Tab-separated table of C-alpha atoms in Angstrom:
chain	number	residue	atom	x	y	z
E	1	MET	CA	-0.262	-0.152	-0.031
E	2	ALA	CA	2.828	2.001	0.586
E	3	GLN	CA	3.568	2.042	-3.359
E	4	LEU	CA	0.179	3.156	-4.053
E	5	ASN	CA	-0.129	5.992	-1.824
E	6	MET	CA	3.039	7.271	-3.232
E	7	ILE	CA	1.790	6.944	-6.763
E	8	PHE	CA	-1.976	7.781	-6.275
E	9	PRO	CA	-0.957	11.891	-6.204
E	10	ASP	CA	0.412	11.572	-9.542
E	11	LEU	CA	-2.152	9.550	-10.893
E	12	ILE	CA	-4.591	12.097	-9.711
E	13	PHE	CA	-2.132	15.040	-11.239
E	14	GLN	CA	-2.020	13.296	-14.756
E	15	ILE	CA	-5.787	12.807	-14.738
E	16	PHE	CA	-6.806	16.414	-14.685
E	17	ILE	CA	-3.993	16.874	-17.144
E	18	GLN	CA	-4.823	14.091	-19.882
E	19	PRO	CA	-7.435	11.645	-18.573
E	20	PRO	CA	-7.689	8.393	-20.476
E	21	ALA	CA	-10.799	6.148	-19.528
E	22	ALA	CA	-8.622	3.574	-18.119
E	23	LEU	CA	-6.669	5.510	-15.627
E	24	ALA	CA	-9.824	6.785	-14.619
E	25	VAL	CA	-10.932	3.320	-13.800
E	26	VAL	CA	-7.447	2.571	-11.925
E	27	ILE	CA	-7.922	5.467	-9.965
E	28	LEU	CA	-11.511	4.762	-8.801
E	29	ILE	CA	-10.600	1.133	-8.158
E	30	ILE	CA	-7.695	2.093	-5.865
E	31	LYS	CA	-9.400	4.772	-3.930
E	32	PHE	CA	-12.875	3.192	-3.391
E	33	VAL	CA	-11.708	-0.580	-2.980
E	34	PRO	CA	-8.644	-0.300	-1.188
E	35	GLU	CA	-8.828	-3.679	0.321
E	36	ILE	CA	-8.318	-5.469	-3.497
E	37	CYS	CA	-4.884	-4.006	-3.718
E	38	HIS	CA	-3.805	-5.942	-0.640
E	39	LYS	CA	-4.429	-9.165	-2.499
E	40	GLY	CA	-1.238	-8.620	-4.689
E	41	ASP	CA	0.456	-5.958	-6.803
E	42	PHE	CA	-1.603	-6.397	-10.049
E	43	LEU	CA	-3.580	-3.199	-9.824
E	44	PHE	CA	-0.607	-1.222	-8.971
E	45	ASN	CA	1.656	-2.891	-11.780
E	46	LEU	CA	-1.347	-2.457	-14.008
E	47	ALA	CA	-1.622	1.756	-13.285
E	48	VAL	CA	2.294	2.196	-13.639
E	49	LYS	CA	2.031	0.713	-17.122
E	50	ILE	CA	-1.226	2.865	-18.015
E	51	LYS	CA	0.819	5.950	-16.470
E	52	VAL	CA	4.010	5.139	-18.784
E	53	ILE	CA	2.297	3.702	-21.784
E	54	SER	CA	-0.801	6.068	-22.358
E	55	LEU	CA	0.276	9.683	-21.171
E	56	ALA	CA	2.791	11.467	-22.924
E	57	LYS	CA	5.431	13.687	-21.220
E	58	GLN	CA	3.762	17.188	-20.129
E	59	LEU	CA	6.143	20.159	-21.017
E	60	PHE	CA	4.833	22.213	-17.790
E	61	PHE	CA	3.171	21.187	-14.626
E	62	GLN	CA	1.160	24.508	-14.717
E	63	LYS	CA	0.863	26.360	-18.130
E	64	GLY	CA	1.102	30.205	-18.207
E	65	LEU	CA	3.403	30.141	-15.438
E	66	ILE	CA	7.394	30.632	-15.764
E	67	GLU	CA	8.226	27.428	-14.686
E	68	ALA	CA	11.473	25.850	-13.637
E	69	GLY	CA	11.910	21.960	-12.963
E	70	CYS	CA	14.177	20.882	-10.398
E	71	ASP	CA	16.115	17.405	-9.760
E	72	GLU	CA	19.021	16.247	-8.557
E	73	ALA	CA	21.638	13.583	-9.163
E	74	GLY	CA	23.939	11.487	-6.682
E	75	ARG	CA	21.697	10.879	-3.784
E	76	GLY	CA	22.445	7.457	-2.973
E	77	CYS	CA	26.059	7.493	-3.435
E	78	LEU	CA	28.830	6.503	-1.278
E	79	ALA	CA	31.216	9.108	-2.617
E	80	GLY	CA	31.458	12.489	-4.447
E	81	PRO	CA	29.308	15.489	-4.426
E	82	VAL	CA	25.221	15.584	-4.535
E	83	VAL	CA	24.253	18.010	-7.812
E	84	ALA	CA	21.034	19.362	-8.866
E	85	ALA	CA	19.729	21.302	-11.423
E	86	ALA	CA	17.097	24.136	-12.100
E	87	VAL	CA	15.650	24.241	-15.883
E	88	ILE	CA	13.415	26.548	-17.518
E	89	LEU	CA	12.236	25.509	-20.761
E	90	PRO	CA	10.295	27.803	-23.459
E	91	PRO	CA	7.027	27.261	-24.548
E	92	ARG	CA	7.451	25.836	-27.667
E	93	PHE	CA	10.190	23.555	-26.515
E	94	ASN	CA	10.083	19.914	-28.359
E	95	LYS	CA	9.498	17.622	-25.294
E	96	LYS	CA	10.307	14.529	-27.097
E	97	LEU	CA	14.267	15.599	-26.606
E	98	VAL	CA	14.285	14.624	-23.134
E	99	ASP	CA	13.716	11.926	-21.102
E	100	ASP	CA	14.162	10.702	-17.490
E	101	SER	CA	18.189	10.281	-17.369
E	102	LYS	CA	17.952	7.344	-15.769
E	103	ILE	CA	16.806	5.237	-18.868
E	104	LEU	CA	19.094	7.018	-21.293
E	105	SER	CA	22.604	6.135	-22.287
E	106	ALA	CA	25.334	8.468	-21.622
E	107	ASP	CA	25.590	9.399	-25.178
E	108	GLN	CA	22.311	10.469	-25.147
E	109	ARG	CA	22.484	12.233	-21.935
E	110	ASP	CA	25.520	14.198	-23.190
E	111	GLU	CA	23.560	15.178	-26.303
E	112	ALA	CA	20.185	16.059	-24.544
E	113	ALA	CA	22.107	18.359	-21.926
E	114	LEU	CA	23.371	20.131	-25.014
E	115	ILE	CA	20.255	20.716	-26.589
E	116	VAL	CA	18.680	21.912	-22.777
E	117	LYS	CA	21.675	24.137	-22.564
E	118	LYS	CA	21.046	25.547	-26.056
E	119	LYS	CA	17.410	26.042	-25.767
E	120	ALA	CA	16.543	26.500	-22.508
E	121	ILE	CA	15.356	30.072	-21.209
E	122	ALA	CA	17.425	29.762	-18.086
E	123	TRP	CA	19.319	26.730	-16.004
E	124	ALA	CA	21.459	26.292	-13.392
E	125	ILE	CA	23.474	23.693	-11.424
E	126	GLY	CA	24.040	23.657	-7.769
E	127	VAL	CA	26.571	21.499	-5.842
E	128	VAL	CA	26.832	20.213	-2.429
E	129	ASP	CA	29.976	18.236	-1.250
E	130	HIS	CA	30.826	15.316	0.503
E	131	ILE	CA	31.758	17.139	3.666
E	132	GLU	CA	28.281	18.967	3.935
E	133	ILE	CA	26.439	15.995	3.078
E	134	ASP	CA	28.022	14.307	6.360
E	135	LYS	CA	27.364	17.558	8.186
E	136	ILE	CA	23.631	17.983	7.387
E	137	ASN	CA	22.453	14.694	5.850
E	138	ILE	CA	21.708	13.909	2.142
E	139	LEU	CA	18.114	14.743	2.095
E	140	LYS	CA	18.947	18.442	3.444
E	141	ALA	CA	21.924	18.514	1.187
E	142	SER	CA	19.682	17.794	-2.062
E	143	ILE	CA	17.439	20.364	-1.343
E	144	LYS	CA	20.235	22.911	-0.609
E	145	ALA	CA	21.548	21.869	-4.360
E	146	MET	CA	18.164	22.584	-5.457
E	147	HIS	CA	18.126	25.938	-3.584
E	148	LEU	CA	21.353	26.946	-4.768
E	149	ALA	CA	20.787	26.081	-8.492
E	150	VAL	CA	17.500	28.200	-8.337
E	151	ALA	CA	19.108	31.109	-7.255
E	152	GLN	CA	21.904	30.901	-9.972
E	153	LEU	CA	18.981	31.129	-12.489
E	154	ALA	CA	18.856	34.530	-14.787
E	155	THR	CA	15.319	34.584	-14.938
E	156	THR	CA	13.213	34.202	-12.038
E	157	PRO	CA	10.495	31.543	-11.613
E	158	GLN	CA	7.001	31.991	-10.730
E	159	LEU	CA	6.558	28.189	-9.860
E	160	LEU	CA	9.110	25.457	-9.160
E	161	VAL	CA	8.132	21.851	-9.973
E	162	ILE	CA	9.968	19.351	-8.005
E	163	ASP	CA	11.119	15.350	-8.588
E	164	GLY	CA	10.090	13.829	-5.768
E	165	ASN	CA	7.695	13.997	-2.477
E	166	TYR	CA	9.553	16.557	-0.248
E	167	PHE	CA	10.845	19.876	-0.593
E	168	ILE	CA	11.385	23.106	1.549
E	169	ARG	CA	10.045	25.872	0.081
E	170	TYR	CA	12.830	28.160	-1.597
E	171	PRO	CA	12.065	32.131	-0.538
E	172	GLY	CA	9.618	33.848	-2.693
E	173	ILE	CA	8.477	31.437	-4.968
E	174	PRO	CA	5.795	28.615	-4.629
E	175	TYR	CA	6.784	24.742	-5.664
E	176	LYS	CA	4.764	21.645	-6.402
E	177	CYS	CA	6.523	18.534	-5.506
E	178	VAL	CA	5.726	15.681	-8.480
E	179	VAL	CA	6.521	11.999	-7.430
E	180	GLY	CA	8.241	10.374	-10.636
E	181	GLY	CA	8.106	13.732	-12.266
E	182	ASP	CA	11.536	13.180	-14.260
E	183	ALA	CA	9.378	10.572	-16.197
E	184	LEU	CA	6.590	13.196	-16.419
E	185	ILE	CA	7.438	16.700	-16.573
E	186	ALA	CA	9.719	17.657	-19.466
E	187	SER	CA	11.250	20.607	-17.269
E	188	ILE	CA	12.262	18.011	-14.476
E	189	ALA	CA	13.473	15.490	-17.322
E	190	ALA	CA	15.984	18.557	-18.510
E	191	ALA	CA	17.013	19.248	-15.066
E	192	SER	CA	17.892	15.721	-14.294
E	193	ILE	CA	19.669	15.459	-17.541
E	194	LEU	CA	21.936	18.402	-16.493
E	195	ALA	CA	22.328	17.272	-12.827
E	196	LYS	CA	23.357	13.969	-13.797
E	197	THR	CA	25.656	14.859	-17.097
E	198	HIS	CA	27.353	17.424	-14.584
E	199	ARG	CA	28.046	15.069	-11.915
E	200	ASP	CA	29.205	12.327	-13.879
E	201	LYS	CA	31.746	14.664	-15.212
E	202	LEU	CA	33.083	15.541	-11.659
E	203	MET	CA	33.002	11.645	-11.090
E	204	GLN	CA	35.091	10.960	-14.064
E	205	ASP	CA	37.577	13.643	-12.896
E	206	LEU	CA	38.143	12.175	-9.358
E	207	HIS	CA	38.536	8.804	-10.728
E	208	LEU	CA	41.735	9.884	-12.565
E	209	GLN	CA	42.812	10.538	-8.983
E	210	TYR	CA	41.153	7.378	-7.193
E	211	PRO	CA	41.107	5.022	-9.812
E	212	HIS	CA	40.917	1.918	-7.830
E	213	TYR	CA	37.101	2.947	-7.234
E	214	GLY	CA	35.876	2.370	-10.741
E	215	TRP	CA	34.023	6.035	-10.134
E	216	ASP	CA	34.552	6.199	-14.171
E	217	HIS	CA	31.900	3.413	-14.579
E	218	ASN	CA	30.042	3.454	-11.129
E	219	LYS	CA	29.794	7.191	-10.368
E	220	GLY	CA	30.154	6.318	-6.891
E	221	TYR	CA	27.139	4.454	-6.445
E	222	ALA	CA	27.608	1.411	-4.102
E	223	THR	CA	28.525	-1.553	-6.438
E	224	ALA	CA	30.102	-4.923	-5.863
E	225	ILE	CA	33.279	-3.380	-7.073
E	226	HIS	CA	33.135	-0.002	-5.167
E	227	ARG	CA	32.406	-1.726	-1.981
E	228	GLU	CA	35.311	-4.289	-2.510
E	229	ALA	CA	37.862	-1.692	-3.317
E	230	ILE	CA	36.849	0.186	0.083
E	231	LEU	CA	37.642	-3.169	1.966
E	232	GLU	CA	41.127	-3.141	0.093
E	233	HIS	CA	42.221	0.375	-0.179
E	234	GLY	CA	40.145	1.932	2.226
E	235	ILE	CA	38.208	5.077	1.967
E	236	SER	CA	39.277	8.280	-0.017
E	237	PRO	CA	39.042	12.100	1.312
E	238	PHE	CA	35.703	12.219	-0.793
E	239	HIS	CA	33.936	9.076	0.306
E	240	ARG	CA	30.883	9.885	2.546
E	241	ARG	CA	31.680	8.905	6.021
E	242	THR	CA	28.001	8.869	7.073
E	243	PHE	CA	27.117	6.033	4.342
E	244	GLY	CA	26.576	2.451	4.084
E	245	SER	CA	29.567	0.580	3.401
E	246	VAL	CA	31.827	3.751	4.178
E	247	SER	CA	30.422	3.919	7.735
E	248	ASP	CA	30.971	0.456	8.115
E	249	TYR	CA	34.663	0.523	7.289
E	250	ILE	CA	35.342	3.204	9.604
E	251	GLN	CA	33.579	1.335	12.336
E	252	MET	CA	35.682	-1.979	11.321
E	253	GLU	CA	38.793	0.377	11.198
E	254	ILE	CA	37.801	1.978	14.945
E	255	PHE	CA	37.414	-1.713	16.165
E	256	GLU	CA	40.658	-2.890	15.179
E	257	GLU	CA	42.545	-0.011	16.559
E	258	VAL	CA	40.875	-0.560	19.804
E	259	ALA	CA	41.629	-4.243	19.541
E	260	ASP	CA	45.374	-3.539	19.039
E	261	ILE	CA	45.501	-1.432	22.272
């Protein structure tokens, strides 16, 4: 049911924009006959498939406003910064040129990033490093990175559209959170592409200094190769000391030091 609760606001949002009958039926079943949903994932999976297949990506969340899509990259990594982007697209932007960065290849992302930077009314990047992440936690760091990106926009937006389900309001600008927004709203998809490509470049540069961890491929995520490299070579200055395998390694080192005393 947790999955259903997360997707339901998305489905309601979509039905008002483009209401296919099949999706309406799914929403009504989920809303008014919730006990059926406990019997399996069929309805949830059906809702997801209809959402992805039946609905075209929307260019804007609300037409008539200067709208900035915001997304981040690197939230779940063991190393490196979290990077966010804010993008204001023009009214006639071809939404087919962008997609959720996670389903594009590296070459497709690079090409799309060039298009977004060329066509966007305004775009900006915000970066919060690993040290700040460890100090304030990754959720606050992700939101801070988005705030930094918004603050650098050459054009002030009238609405921020945020990928996810939580945000801290940026002073003076209303916002709307959209779960799975990078697959639904073109401006968020554009932001996801800029955030991802910018962070990938940063991690590729760090890989040249610390090649043991495979950051040129895993970009700091907790792959088996990355975790094994931490055990073999220790942690780098760019690892997030409060995260998973990194924290476990630090605790293990402390335990061994105490045992040697």
